[in-house]
């Protein structure tokens, strides 16, 4: 069984909540790891509505300081405190996010029973902002009206599986098995230099989820997003409003699909819909004309990141 | 027909939103005037859910800087801007509210197309914080863990109705009718000094709504709340948790009812329920043992302030 890597969409509106939609937030699960991407107003209630435990979250990533992407964060932080959190929470976001959050907290008498650690995003180039044993997150500068970054969430882990027959044959000691899984070669005292693919099968390729919002259509992202397993790309407008999209530094659904196609994404989710589209069907249909594997971001719905199994190709 | 004076409850939870409840907010309508009392996270969405127009609001009153009473305010302010508001908005609340809101707004590129005017509440004594032609609002210092005030919303307007027979008989010129309605006497060149009740009937008494949250049980409020037409009083806990209520500077439902009884309120709404009470029935029942005219605060429900008609008693 492959480790689960799933995204649950919590908000699909742009700019403001509507009667039918919440502002941006997504809950990511990568096996035992849980992170939040953006935290629009109402996110804590959306988490509770869909039975997702806020205390499991280790990291929150904020793309930019427009309210529809972080006005739910003060409430999430204080609710975590009220419910007795002790584990630290890491918040990744623009430089002034910490100032705002600390100011808000200092007006309350709630001394957090847990540590809040901030990591600052930067807007000049891509940066690895978080690295754990299980995943790493890279911030990607986007072109929006205020400083903004998208995020690449990259699974980490061995991508090779042992070819046990070969390992026995070449008498590889067990203590080298881990490094083989991570792709290293083995220097055998008896058999000489053994290349990794003589001792392993291809396993699962590490998966990448790309969270790209808010941004103008920007082809310079293509190499950065190359071959991602699942791309979430904002699609604020239908393409008939491309001028308005450009003016407000947003994208059309067609452009989101073009981006998915050009970068060779395996799947695309479109969201961040303007309040003018109560029904997102036309936006999804527009994207599918270019990129058939497009899904609509639906609140409460879970999406698998790269669910396909890589075929075995035996080298030994 | 009497002017409508109504409260729509938008949030009934304390501390955090729950799956079933939103944090504190109430929408007041006094004929053509619309004000908001508190603005917990999600208030703008609650307004839209119940078909209440945010742009009609002229004033927002914030009791204190615990998040469940104001974390929805930045979102409300920015949405008003996005929807093209031009009328100024007056925000009444604790001293540091303006600093926080201005800091949040300065991170966004949204230059508000309307004026935001702040009025600061004070915690030493009652103050008249707002006065318009139609109503005045008085802040009432409360005892909570952080500086906090309740608010009295007082209808303004003439309380007497003309006794036209008497006005004709005593030949009162029409231009004095307004001052008669406001309770003044009339000096007649022909008939001498005429007392107001010789020329008018009692009309409608101006109504008062009291919004009292968050507070420890505090009998010093009794004279301040005397004879209010409708009292909203927080009832965070059942009385079996009175020690917990005292410790956290909250009230029990029984205490809310005692307050309503002692001050001679004509009606009581209890709300601000702890998340431990998914069903508020026991809280309402507890209050009714002391004050039978108790209503549960229910989200989306509208409550009339002082709907009873004062009986005519003809003096002339």
mmCIF file with all atom_site columns, N, CA and C in Angstrom, chain A residues 15-22 41-45 48-49 65-66 70-72 74-75 78-79 82-83 96 100 103-104 107-109 145-146, chain B residues 15-22 40-45 48-49 65-66 70-72 74-75 78-79 82-83 96 100 103-104 107-109 145-146:
data_model
loop_
_atom_site.group_PDB
_atom_site.id
_atom_site.type_symbol
_atom_site.label_atom_id
_atom_site.label_alt_id
_atom_site.label_comp_id
_atom_site.label_asym_id
_atom_site.label_entity_id
_atom_site.label_seq_id
_atom_site.pdbx_PDB_ins_code
_atom_site.Cartn_x
_atom_site.Cartn_y
_atom_site.Cartn_z
_atom_site.occupancy
_atom_site.B_iso_or_equiv
_atom_site.pdbx_formal_charge
_atom_site.auth_seq_id
_atom_site.auth_comp_id
_atom_site.auth_asym_id
_atom_site.auth_atom_id
_atom_site.pdbx_PDB_model_num
ATOM 1   N N  . UNK A 1 15  ? -11.528 36.446 -3.016 1.00 0.00 ? 15  UNK A N  1
ATOM 2   C CA . UNK A 1 15  ? -11.801 37.777 -2.451 1.00 0.00 ? 15  UNK A CA 1
ATOM 3   C C  . UNK A 1 15  ? -12.683 37.777 -1.206 1.00 0.00 ? 15  UNK A C  1
ATOM 4   N N  . UNK A 1 16  ? -13.893 37.256 -1.323 1.00 0.00 ? 16  UNK A N  1
ATOM 5   C CA . UNK A 1 16  ? -14.801 37.261 -0.177 1.00 0.00 ? 16  UNK A CA 1
ATOM 6   C C  . UNK A 1 16  ? -15.481 35.897 -0.077 1.00 0.00 ? 16  UNK A C  1
ATOM 7   N N  . UNK A 1 17  ? -15.926 35.562 1.122  1.00 0.00 ? 17  UNK A N  1
ATOM 8   C CA . UNK A 1 17  ? -16.788 34.388 1.203  1.00 0.00 ? 17  UNK A CA 1
ATOM 9   C C  . UNK A 1 17  ? -18.125 34.720 0.528  1.00 0.00 ? 17  UNK A C  1
ATOM 10  N N  . UNK A 1 18  ? -18.847 33.714 0.101  1.00 0.00 ? 18  UNK A N  1
ATOM 11  C CA . UNK A 1 18  ? -20.192 33.930 -0.433 1.00 0.00 ? 18  UNK A CA 1
ATOM 12  C C  . UNK A 1 18  ? -21.124 33.033 0.360  1.00 0.00 ? 18  UNK A C  1
ATOM 13  N N  . UNK A 1 19  ? -22.375 33.080 0.002  1.00 0.00 ? 19  UNK A N  1
ATOM 14  C CA . UNK A 1 19  ? -23.336 32.220 0.674  1.00 0.00 ? 19  UNK A CA 1
ATOM 15  C C  . UNK A 1 19  ? -22.946 30.751 0.472  1.00 0.00 ? 19  UNK A C  1
ATOM 16  N N  . UNK A 1 20  ? -22.311 30.457 -0.653 1.00 0.00 ? 20  UNK A N  1
ATOM 17  C CA . UNK A 1 20  ? -22.055 29.062 -1.010 1.00 0.00 ? 20  UNK A CA 1
ATOM 18  C C  . UNK A 1 20  ? -20.594 28.639 -0.886 1.00 0.00 ? 20  UNK A C  1
ATOM 19  N N  . UNK A 1 21  ? -19.687 29.576 -0.731 1.00 0.00 ? 21  UNK A N  1
ATOM 20  C CA . UNK A 1 21  ? -18.264 29.243 -0.759 1.00 0.00 ? 21  UNK A CA 1
ATOM 21  C C  . UNK A 1 21  ? -17.515 29.921 0.388  1.00 0.00 ? 21  UNK A C  1
ATOM 22  N N  . UNK A 1 22  ? -16.451 29.266 0.807  1.00 0.00 ? 22  UNK A N  1
ATOM 23  C CA . UNK A 1 22  ? -15.537 29.851 1.794  1.00 0.00 ? 22  UNK A CA 1
ATOM 24  C C  . UNK A 1 22  ? -14.267 30.305 1.081  1.00 0.00 ? 22  UNK A C  1
ATOM 25  N N  . UNK A 1 41  ? -10.913 33.199 6.281  1.00 0.00 ? 41  UNK A N  1
ATOM 26  C CA . UNK A 1 41  ? -11.891 33.307 7.374  1.00 0.00 ? 41  UNK A CA 1
ATOM 27  C C  . UNK A 1 41  ? -12.836 32.103 7.367  1.00 0.00 ? 41  UNK A C  1
ATOM 28  N N  . UNK A 1 42  ? -13.009 31.514 8.542  1.00 0.00 ? 42  UNK A N  1
ATOM 29  C CA . UNK A 1 42  ? -13.927 30.373 8.664  1.00 0.00 ? 42  UNK A CA 1
ATOM 30  C C  . UNK A 1 42  ? -13.251 29.020 8.547  1.00 0.00 ? 42  UNK A C  1
ATOM 31  N N  . UNK A 1 43  ? -11.926 29.003 8.353  1.00 0.00 ? 43  UNK A N  1
ATOM 32  C CA . UNK A 1 43  ? -11.242 27.722 8.150  1.00 0.00 ? 43  UNK A CA 1
ATOM 33  C C  . UNK A 1 43  ? -11.398 26.786 9.345  1.00 0.00 ? 43  UNK A C  1
ATOM 34  N N  . UNK A 1 44  ? -11.291 27.307 10.564 1.00 0.00 ? 44  UNK A N  1
ATOM 35  C CA . UNK A 1 44  ? -11.400 26.415 11.715 1.00 0.00 ? 44  UNK A CA 1
ATOM 36  C C  . UNK A 1 44  ? -12.770 25.721 11.749 1.00 0.00 ? 44  UNK A C  1
ATOM 37  N N  . UNK A 1 45  ? -13.792 26.448 11.330 1.00 0.00 ? 45  UNK A N  1
ATOM 38  C CA . UNK A 1 45  ? -15.116 25.845 11.320 1.00 0.00 ? 45  UNK A CA 1
ATOM 39  C C  . UNK A 1 45  ? -15.251 24.839 10.172 1.00 0.00 ? 45  UNK A C  1
ATOM 40  N N  . UNK A 1 48  ? -13.666 21.617 11.316 1.00 0.00 ? 48  UNK A N  1
ATOM 41  C CA . UNK A 1 48  ? -14.530 20.873 12.214 1.00 0.00 ? 48  UNK A CA 1
ATOM 42  C C  . UNK A 1 48  ? -15.705 20.263 11.446 1.00 0.00 ? 48  UNK A C  1
ATOM 43  N N  . UNK A 1 49  ? -16.203 20.990 10.472 1.00 0.00 ? 49  UNK A N  1
ATOM 44  C CA . UNK A 1 49  ? -17.321 20.498 9.669  1.00 0.00 ? 49  UNK A CA 1
ATOM 45  C C  . UNK A 1 49  ? -16.974 19.202 8.927  1.00 0.00 ? 49  UNK A C  1
ATOM 46  N N  . UNK A 1 65  ? -0.848  38.230 1.982  1.00 0.00 ? 65  UNK A N  1
ATOM 47  C CA . UNK A 1 65  ? -1.639  38.875 3.038  1.00 0.00 ? 65  UNK A CA 1
ATOM 48  C C  . UNK A 1 65  ? -2.914  39.556 2.539  1.00 0.00 ? 65  UNK A C  1
ATOM 49  N N  . UNK A 1 66  ? -3.530  38.999 1.515  1.00 0.00 ? 66  UNK A N  1
ATOM 50  C CA . UNK A 1 66  ? -4.910  39.367 1.237  1.00 0.00 ? 66  UNK A CA 1
ATOM 51  C C  . UNK A 1 66  ? -5.777  38.543 2.186  1.00 0.00 ? 66  UNK A C  1
ATOM 52  N N  . UNK A 1 70  ? -5.808  34.562 4.770  1.00 0.00 ? 70  UNK A N  1
ATOM 53  C CA . UNK A 1 70  ? -5.281  34.359 6.141  1.00 0.00 ? 70  UNK A CA 1
ATOM 54  C C  . UNK A 1 70  ? -6.130  34.910 7.272  1.00 0.00 ? 70  UNK A C  1
ATOM 55  N N  . UNK A 1 71  ? -7.298  35.476 6.994  1.00 0.00 ? 71  UNK A N  1
ATOM 56  C CA . UNK A 1 71  ? -8.087  36.044 8.092  1.00 0.00 ? 71  UNK A CA 1
ATOM 57  C C  . UNK A 1 71  ? -8.632  34.972 9.047  1.00 0.00 ? 71  UNK A C  1
ATOM 58  N N  . UNK A 1 72  ? -8.512  33.727 8.694  1.00 0.00 ? 72  UNK A N  1
ATOM 59  C CA . UNK A 1 72  ? -8.906  32.670 9.632  1.00 0.00 ? 72  UNK A CA 1
ATOM 60  C C  . UNK A 1 72  ? -7.787  32.230 10.562 1.00 0.00 ? 72  UNK A C  1
ATOM 61  N N  . UNK A 1 74  ? -5.789  33.941 12.928 1.00 0.00 ? 74  UNK A N  1
ATOM 62  C CA . UNK A 1 74  ? -5.841  34.270 14.360 1.00 0.00 ? 74  UNK A CA 1
ATOM 63  C C  . UNK A 1 74  ? -6.820  33.360 15.121 1.00 0.00 ? 74  UNK A C  1
ATOM 64  N N  . UNK A 1 75  ? -7.954  33.095 14.536 1.00 0.00 ? 75  UNK A N  1
ATOM 65  C CA . UNK A 1 75  ? -8.943  32.232 15.184 1.00 0.00 ? 75  UNK A CA 1
ATOM 66  C C  . UNK A 1 75  ? -8.444  30.806 15.327 1.00 0.00 ? 75  UNK A C  1
ATOM 67  N N  . UNK A 1 78  ? -5.824  30.744 18.200 1.00 0.00 ? 78  UNK A N  1
ATOM 68  C CA . UNK A 1 78  ? -6.370  30.858 19.555 1.00 0.00 ? 78  UNK A CA 1
ATOM 69  C C  . UNK A 1 78  ? -7.232  29.643 19.907 1.00 0.00 ? 78  UNK A C  1
ATOM 70  N N  . UNK A 1 79  ? -7.913  29.082 18.927 1.00 0.00 ? 79  UNK A N  1
ATOM 71  C CA . UNK A 1 79  ? -8.686  27.874 19.229 1.00 0.00 ? 79  UNK A CA 1
ATOM 72  C C  . UNK A 1 79  ? -7.761  26.709 19.570 1.00 0.00 ? 79  UNK A C  1
ATOM 73  N N  . UNK A 1 82  ? -7.009  27.218 23.122 1.00 0.00 ? 82  UNK A N  1
ATOM 74  C CA . UNK A 1 82  ? -8.143  26.913 23.997 1.00 0.00 ? 82  UNK A CA 1
ATOM 75  C C  . UNK A 1 82  ? -8.358  25.410 24.137 1.00 0.00 ? 82  UNK A C  1
ATOM 76  N N  . UNK A 1 83  ? -8.037  24.678 23.090 1.00 0.00 ? 83  UNK A N  1
ATOM 77  C CA . UNK A 1 83  ? -8.199  23.227 23.142 1.00 0.00 ? 83  UNK A CA 1
ATOM 78  C C  . UNK A 1 83  ? -6.937  22.538 23.660 1.00 0.00 ? 83  UNK A C  1
ATOM 79  N N  . UNK A 1 96  ? 5.433   40.279 7.230  1.00 0.00 ? 96  UNK A N  1
ATOM 80  C CA . UNK A 1 96  ? 4.673   40.984 8.262  1.00 0.00 ? 96  UNK A CA 1
ATOM 81  C C  . UNK A 1 96  ? 3.577   40.158 8.919  1.00 0.00 ? 96  UNK A C  1
ATOM 82  N N  . UNK A 1 100 ? 1.577   40.975 12.680 1.00 0.00 ? 100 UNK A N  1
ATOM 83  C CA . UNK A 1 100 ? 0.121   41.065 12.831 1.00 0.00 ? 100 UNK A CA 1
ATOM 84  C C  . UNK A 1 100 ? -0.387  40.051 13.849 1.00 0.00 ? 100 UNK A C  1
ATOM 85  N N  . UNK A 1 103 ? 0.557   40.934 17.373 1.00 0.00 ? 103 UNK A N  1
ATOM 86  C CA . UNK A 1 103 ? -0.219  42.083 17.862 1.00 0.00 ? 103 UNK A CA 1
ATOM 87  C C  . UNK A 1 103 ? -1.605  41.633 18.300 1.00 0.00 ? 103 UNK A C  1
ATOM 88  N N  . UNK A 1 104 ? -2.233  40.804 17.490 1.00 0.00 ? 104 UNK A N  1
ATOM 89  C CA . UNK A 1 104 ? -3.572  40.301 17.814 1.00 0.00 ? 104 UNK A CA 1
ATOM 90  C C  . UNK A 1 104 ? -3.529  39.489 19.115 1.00 0.00 ? 104 UNK A C  1
ATOM 91  N N  . UNK A 1 107 ? -3.299  41.360 22.504 1.00 0.00 ? 107 UNK A N  1
ATOM 92  C CA . UNK A 1 107 ? -4.513  42.015 23.013 1.00 0.00 ? 107 UNK A CA 1
ATOM 93  C C  . UNK A 1 107 ? -5.414  41.060 23.783 1.00 0.00 ? 107 UNK A C  1
ATOM 94  N N  . UNK A 1 108 ? -5.168  39.795 23.574 1.00 0.00 ? 108 UNK A N  1
ATOM 95  C CA . UNK A 1 108 ? -5.954  38.778 24.257 1.00 0.00 ? 108 UNK A CA 1
ATOM 96  C C  . UNK A 1 108 ? -5.148  38.400 25.500 1.00 0.00 ? 108 UNK A C  1
ATOM 97  N N  . UNK A 1 109 ? -5.785  37.864 26.521 1.00 0.00 ? 109 UNK A N  1
ATOM 98  C CA . UNK A 1 109 ? -4.980  37.445 27.667 1.00 0.00 ? 109 UNK A CA 1
ATOM 99  C C  . UNK A 1 109 ? -4.502  36.013 27.503 1.00 0.00 ? 109 UNK A C  1
ATOM 100 N N  . UNK A 1 145 ? -0.814  41.200 -6.836 1.00 0.00 ? 145 UNK A N  1
ATOM 101 C CA . UNK A 1 145 ? -0.815  42.626 -6.512 1.00 0.00 ? 145 UNK A CA 1
ATOM 102 C C  . UNK A 1 145 ? -0.009  42.944 -5.256 1.00 0.00 ? 145 UNK A C  1
ATOM 103 N N  . UNK A 1 146 ? 0.136   41.946 -4.392 1.00 0.00 ? 146 UNK A N  1
ATOM 104 C CA . UNK A 1 146 ? 0.989   42.091 -3.204 1.00 0.00 ? 146 UNK A CA 1
ATOM 105 C C  . UNK A 1 146 ? 1.973   40.920 -3.229 1.00 0.00 ? 146 UNK A C  1
ATOM 106 N N  . UNK B 2 15  ? -16.010 31.538 22.890 1.00 0.00 ? 15  UNK B N  1
ATOM 107 C CA . UNK B 2 15  ? -14.593 31.162 22.725 1.00 0.00 ? 15  UNK B CA 1
ATOM 108 C C  . UNK B 2 15  ? -14.229 30.711 21.308 1.00 0.00 ? 15  UNK B C  1
ATOM 109 N N  . UNK B 2 16  ? -14.891 29.685 20.798 1.00 0.00 ? 16  UNK B N  1
ATOM 110 C CA . UNK B 2 16  ? -14.552 29.190 19.462 1.00 0.00 ? 16  UNK B CA 1
ATOM 111 C C  . UNK B 2 16  ? -15.841 28.900 18.697 1.00 0.00 ? 16  UNK B C  1
ATOM 112 N N  . UNK B 2 17  ? -15.756 28.932 17.388 1.00 0.00 ? 17  UNK B N  1
ATOM 113 C CA . UNK B 2 17  ? -16.911 28.414 16.639 1.00 0.00 ? 17  UNK B CA 1
ATOM 114 C C  . UNK B 2 17  ? -16.985 26.906 16.851 1.00 0.00 ? 17  UNK B C  1
ATOM 115 N N  . UNK B 2 18  ? -18.141 26.334 16.640 1.00 0.00 ? 18  UNK B N  1
ATOM 116 C CA . UNK B 2 18  ? -18.270 24.882 16.682 1.00 0.00 ? 18  UNK B CA 1
ATOM 117 C C  . UNK B 2 18  ? -18.912 24.456 15.369 1.00 0.00 ? 18  UNK B C  1
ATOM 118 N N  . UNK B 2 19  ? -19.118 23.157 15.244 1.00 0.00 ? 19  UNK B N  1
ATOM 119 C CA . UNK B 2 19  ? -19.766 22.664 14.040 1.00 0.00 ? 19  UNK B CA 1
ATOM 120 C C  . UNK B 2 19  ? -21.155 23.289 13.902 1.00 0.00 ? 19  UNK B C  1
ATOM 121 N N  . UNK B 2 20  ? -21.783 23.621 15.024 1.00 0.00 ? 20  UNK B N  1
ATOM 122 C CA . UNK B 2 20  ? -23.174 24.059 15.015 1.00 0.00 ? 20  UNK B CA 1
ATOM 123 C C  . UNK B 2 20  ? -23.369 25.545 15.301 1.00 0.00 ? 20  UNK B C  1
ATOM 124 N N  . UNK B 2 21  ? -22.341 26.210 15.780 1.00 0.00 ? 21  UNK B N  1
ATOM 125 C CA . UNK B 2 21  ? -22.521 27.601 16.215 1.00 0.00 ? 21  UNK B CA 1
ATOM 126 C C  . UNK B 2 21  ? -21.396 28.494 15.702 1.00 0.00 ? 21  UNK B C  1
ATOM 127 N N  . UNK B 2 22  ? -21.743 29.750 15.524 1.00 0.00 ? 22  UNK B N  1
ATOM 128 C CA . UNK B 2 22  ? -20.756 30.769 15.180 1.00 0.00 ? 22  UNK B CA 1
ATOM 129 C C  . UNK B 2 22  ? -20.458 31.622 16.404 1.00 0.00 ? 22  UNK B C  1
ATOM 130 N N  . UNK B 2 40  ? -17.678 38.305 15.342 1.00 0.00 ? 40  UNK B N  1
ATOM 131 C CA . UNK B 2 40  ? -16.836 37.109 15.406 1.00 0.00 ? 40  UNK B CA 1
ATOM 132 C C  . UNK B 2 40  ? -16.512 36.573 14.014 1.00 0.00 ? 40  UNK B C  1
ATOM 133 N N  . UNK B 2 41  ? -15.546 35.676 13.965 1.00 0.00 ? 41  UNK B N  1
ATOM 134 C CA . UNK B 2 41  ? -15.146 35.086 12.686 1.00 0.00 ? 41  UNK B CA 1
ATOM 135 C C  . UNK B 2 41  ? -16.359 34.494 11.966 1.00 0.00 ? 41  UNK B C  1
ATOM 136 N N  . UNK B 2 42  ? -16.492 34.826 10.693 1.00 0.00 ? 42  UNK B N  1
ATOM 137 C CA . UNK B 2 42  ? -17.580 34.259 9.895  1.00 0.00 ? 42  UNK B CA 1
ATOM 138 C C  . UNK B 2 42  ? -18.819 35.150 9.828  1.00 0.00 ? 42  UNK B C  1
ATOM 139 N N  . UNK B 2 43  ? -18.774 36.316 10.481 1.00 0.00 ? 43  UNK B N  1
ATOM 140 C CA . UNK B 2 43  ? -19.964 37.175 10.517 1.00 0.00 ? 43  UNK B CA 1
ATOM 141 C C  . UNK B 2 43  ? -20.410 37.603 9.124  1.00 0.00 ? 43  UNK B C  1
ATOM 142 N N  . UNK B 2 44  ? -19.465 37.965 8.254  1.00 0.00 ? 44  UNK B N  1
ATOM 143 C CA . UNK B 2 44  ? -19.887 38.418 6.918  1.00 0.00 ? 44  UNK B CA 1
ATOM 144 C C  . UNK B 2 44  ? -20.647 37.323 6.181  1.00 0.00 ? 44  UNK B C  1
ATOM 145 N N  . UNK B 2 45  ? -20.241 36.085 6.387  1.00 0.00 ? 45  UNK B N  1
ATOM 146 C CA . UNK B 2 45  ? -20.937 34.982 5.733  1.00 0.00 ? 45  UNK B CA 1
ATOM 147 C C  . UNK B 2 45  ? -22.307 34.742 6.374  1.00 0.00 ? 45  UNK B C  1
ATOM 148 N N  . UNK B 2 48  ? -24.694 37.276 4.957  1.00 0.00 ? 48  UNK B N  1
ATOM 149 C CA . UNK B 2 48  ? -25.150 36.914 3.619  1.00 0.00 ? 48  UNK B CA 1
ATOM 150 C C  . UNK B 2 48  ? -26.114 35.732 3.683  1.00 0.00 ? 48  UNK B C  1
ATOM 151 N N  . UNK B 2 49  ? -25.854 34.804 4.572  1.00 0.00 ? 49  UNK B N  1
ATOM 152 C CA . UNK B 2 49  ? -26.717 33.629 4.733  1.00 0.00 ? 49  UNK B CA 1
ATOM 153 C C  . UNK B 2 49  ? -28.138 34.012 5.113  1.00 0.00 ? 49  UNK B C  1
ATOM 154 N N  . UNK B 2 65  ? -11.465 42.554 22.967 1.00 0.00 ? 65  UNK B N  1
ATOM 155 C CA . UNK B 2 65  ? -10.556 42.012 21.945 1.00 0.00 ? 65  UNK B CA 1
ATOM 156 C C  . UNK B 2 65  ? -10.236 40.522 22.120 1.00 0.00 ? 65  UNK B C  1
ATOM 157 N N  . UNK B 2 66  ? -11.184 39.754 22.639 1.00 0.00 ? 66  UNK B N  1
ATOM 158 C CA . UNK B 2 66  ? -11.085 38.304 22.487 1.00 0.00 ? 66  UNK B CA 1
ATOM 159 C C  . UNK B 2 66  ? -11.593 37.965 21.085 1.00 0.00 ? 66  UNK B C  1
ATOM 160 N N  . UNK B 2 70  ? -14.331 39.615 17.570 1.00 0.00 ? 70  UNK B N  1
ATOM 161 C CA . UNK B 2 70  ? -13.958 40.590 16.514 1.00 0.00 ? 70  UNK B CA 1
ATOM 162 C C  . UNK B 2 70  ? -13.131 40.033 15.361 1.00 0.00 ? 70  UNK B C  1
ATOM 163 N N  . UNK B 2 71  ? -12.815 38.736 15.361 1.00 0.00 ? 71  UNK B N  1
ATOM 164 C CA . UNK B 2 71  ? -11.975 38.216 14.282 1.00 0.00 ? 71  UNK B CA 1
ATOM 165 C C  . UNK B 2 71  ? -12.664 38.244 12.917 1.00 0.00 ? 71  UNK B C  1
ATOM 166 N N  . UNK B 2 72  ? -13.938 38.538 12.884 1.00 0.00 ? 72  UNK B N  1
ATOM 167 C CA . UNK B 2 72  ? -14.618 38.689 11.592 1.00 0.00 ? 72  UNK B CA 1
ATOM 168 C C  . UNK B 2 72  ? -14.571 40.114 11.050 1.00 0.00 ? 72  UNK B C  1
ATOM 169 N N  . UNK B 2 74  ? -11.919 42.311 10.230 1.00 0.00 ? 74  UNK B N  1
ATOM 170 C CA . UNK B 2 74  ? -11.091 42.625 9.047  1.00 0.00 ? 74  UNK B CA 1
ATOM 171 C C  . UNK B 2 74  ? -11.749 42.158 7.749  1.00 0.00 ? 74  UNK B C  1
ATOM 172 N N  . UNK B 2 75  ? -12.340 40.989 7.768  1.00 0.00 ? 75  UNK B N  1
ATOM 173 C CA . UNK B 2 75  ? -13.004 40.455 6.572  1.00 0.00 ? 75  UNK B CA 1
ATOM 174 C C  . UNK B 2 75  ? -14.215 41.289 6.187  1.00 0.00 ? 75  UNK B C  1
ATOM 175 N N  . UNK B 2 78  ? -12.949 44.607 4.607  1.00 0.00 ? 78  UNK B N  1
ATOM 176 C CA . UNK B 2 78  ? -12.400 44.488 3.259  1.00 0.00 ? 78  UNK B CA 1
ATOM 177 C C  . UNK B 2 78  ? -13.487 44.078 2.259  1.00 0.00 ? 78  UNK B C  1
ATOM 178 N N  . UNK B 2 79  ? -14.431 43.273 2.690  1.00 0.00 ? 79  UNK B N  1
ATOM 179 C CA . UNK B 2 79  ? -15.518 42.929 1.767  1.00 0.00 ? 79  UNK B CA 1
ATOM 180 C C  . UNK B 2 79  ? -16.362 44.151 1.442  1.00 0.00 ? 79  UNK B C  1
ATOM 181 N N  . UNK B 2 82  ? -14.522 45.817 -1.247 1.00 0.00 ? 82  UNK B N  1
ATOM 182 C CA . UNK B 2 82  ? -14.603 45.106 -2.520 1.00 0.00 ? 82  UNK B CA 1
ATOM 183 C C  . UNK B 2 82  ? -15.959 45.290 -3.175 1.00 0.00 ? 82  UNK B C  1
ATOM 184 N N  . UNK B 2 83  ? -16.993 45.420 -2.359 1.00 0.00 ? 83  UNK B N  1
ATOM 185 C CA . UNK B 2 83  ? -18.325 45.610 -2.918 1.00 0.00 ? 83  UNK B CA 1
ATOM 186 C C  . UNK B 2 83  ? -18.643 47.088 -3.132 1.00 0.00 ? 83  UNK B C  1
ATOM 187 N N  . UNK B 2 96  ? -7.012  49.522 21.303 1.00 0.00 ? 96  UNK B N  1
ATOM 188 C CA . UNK B 2 96  ? -6.056  48.978 20.340 1.00 0.00 ? 96  UNK B CA 1
ATOM 189 C C  . UNK B 2 96  ? -6.680  48.357 19.097 1.00 0.00 ? 96  UNK B C  1
ATOM 190 N N  . UNK B 2 100 ? -4.756  47.481 15.312 1.00 0.00 ? 100 UNK B N  1
ATOM 191 C CA . UNK B 2 100 ? -4.762  46.152 14.679 1.00 0.00 ? 100 UNK B CA 1
ATOM 192 C C  . UNK B 2 100 ? -5.384  46.227 13.282 1.00 0.00 ? 100 UNK B C  1
ATOM 193 N N  . UNK B 2 103 ? -3.177  47.986 10.807 1.00 0.00 ? 103 UNK B N  1
ATOM 194 C CA . UNK B 2 103 ? -2.019  47.169 10.448 1.00 0.00 ? 103 UNK B CA 1
ATOM 195 C C  . UNK B 2 103 ? -2.411  46.111 9.413  1.00 0.00 ? 103 UNK B C  1
ATOM 196 N N  . UNK B 2 104 ? -3.542  45.479 9.645  1.00 0.00 ? 104 UNK B N  1
ATOM 197 C CA . UNK B 2 104 ? -4.025  44.456 8.713  1.00 0.00 ? 104 UNK B CA 1
ATOM 198 C C  . UNK B 2 104 ? -4.293  45.069 7.342  1.00 0.00 ? 104 UNK B C  1
ATOM 199 N N  . UNK B 2 107 ? -1.303  45.913 5.010  1.00 0.00 ? 107 UNK B N  1
ATOM 200 C CA . UNK B 2 107 ? -0.632  44.804 4.326  1.00 0.00 ? 107 UNK B CA 1
ATOM 201 C C  . UNK B 2 107 ? -1.318  44.434 3.024  1.00 0.00 ? 107 UNK B C  1
ATOM 202 N N  . UNK B 2 108 ? -2.529  44.853 2.894  1.00 0.00 ? 108 UNK B N  1
ATOM 203 C CA . UNK B 2 108 ? -3.297  44.566 1.695  1.00 0.00 ? 108 UNK B CA 1
ATOM 204 C C  . UNK B 2 108 ? -3.124  45.790 0.787  1.00 0.00 ? 108 UNK B C  1
ATOM 205 N N  . UNK B 2 109 ? -3.302  45.614 -0.480 1.00 0.00 ? 109 UNK B N  1
ATOM 206 C CA . UNK B 2 109 ? -3.193  46.807 -1.333 1.00 0.00 ? 109 UNK B CA 1
ATOM 207 C C  . UNK B 2 109 ? -4.529  47.518 -1.458 1.00 0.00 ? 109 UNK B C  1
ATOM 208 N N  . UNK B 2 145 ? -11.936 39.237 31.644 1.00 0.00 ? 145 UNK B N  1
ATOM 209 C CA . UNK B 2 145 ? -10.496 39.012 31.794 1.00 0.00 ? 145 UNK B CA 1
ATOM 210 C C  . UNK B 2 145 ? -9.661  40.075 31.091 1.00 0.00 ? 145 UNK B C  1
ATOM 211 N N  . UNK B 2 146 ? -10.251 40.698 30.083 1.00 0.00 ? 146 UNK B N  1
ATOM 212 C CA . UNK B 2 146 ? -9.598  41.820 29.392 1.00 0.00 ? 146 UNK B CA 1
ATOM 213 C C  . UNK B 2 146 ? -10.584 42.980 29.416 1.00 0.00 ? 146 UNK B C  1
#
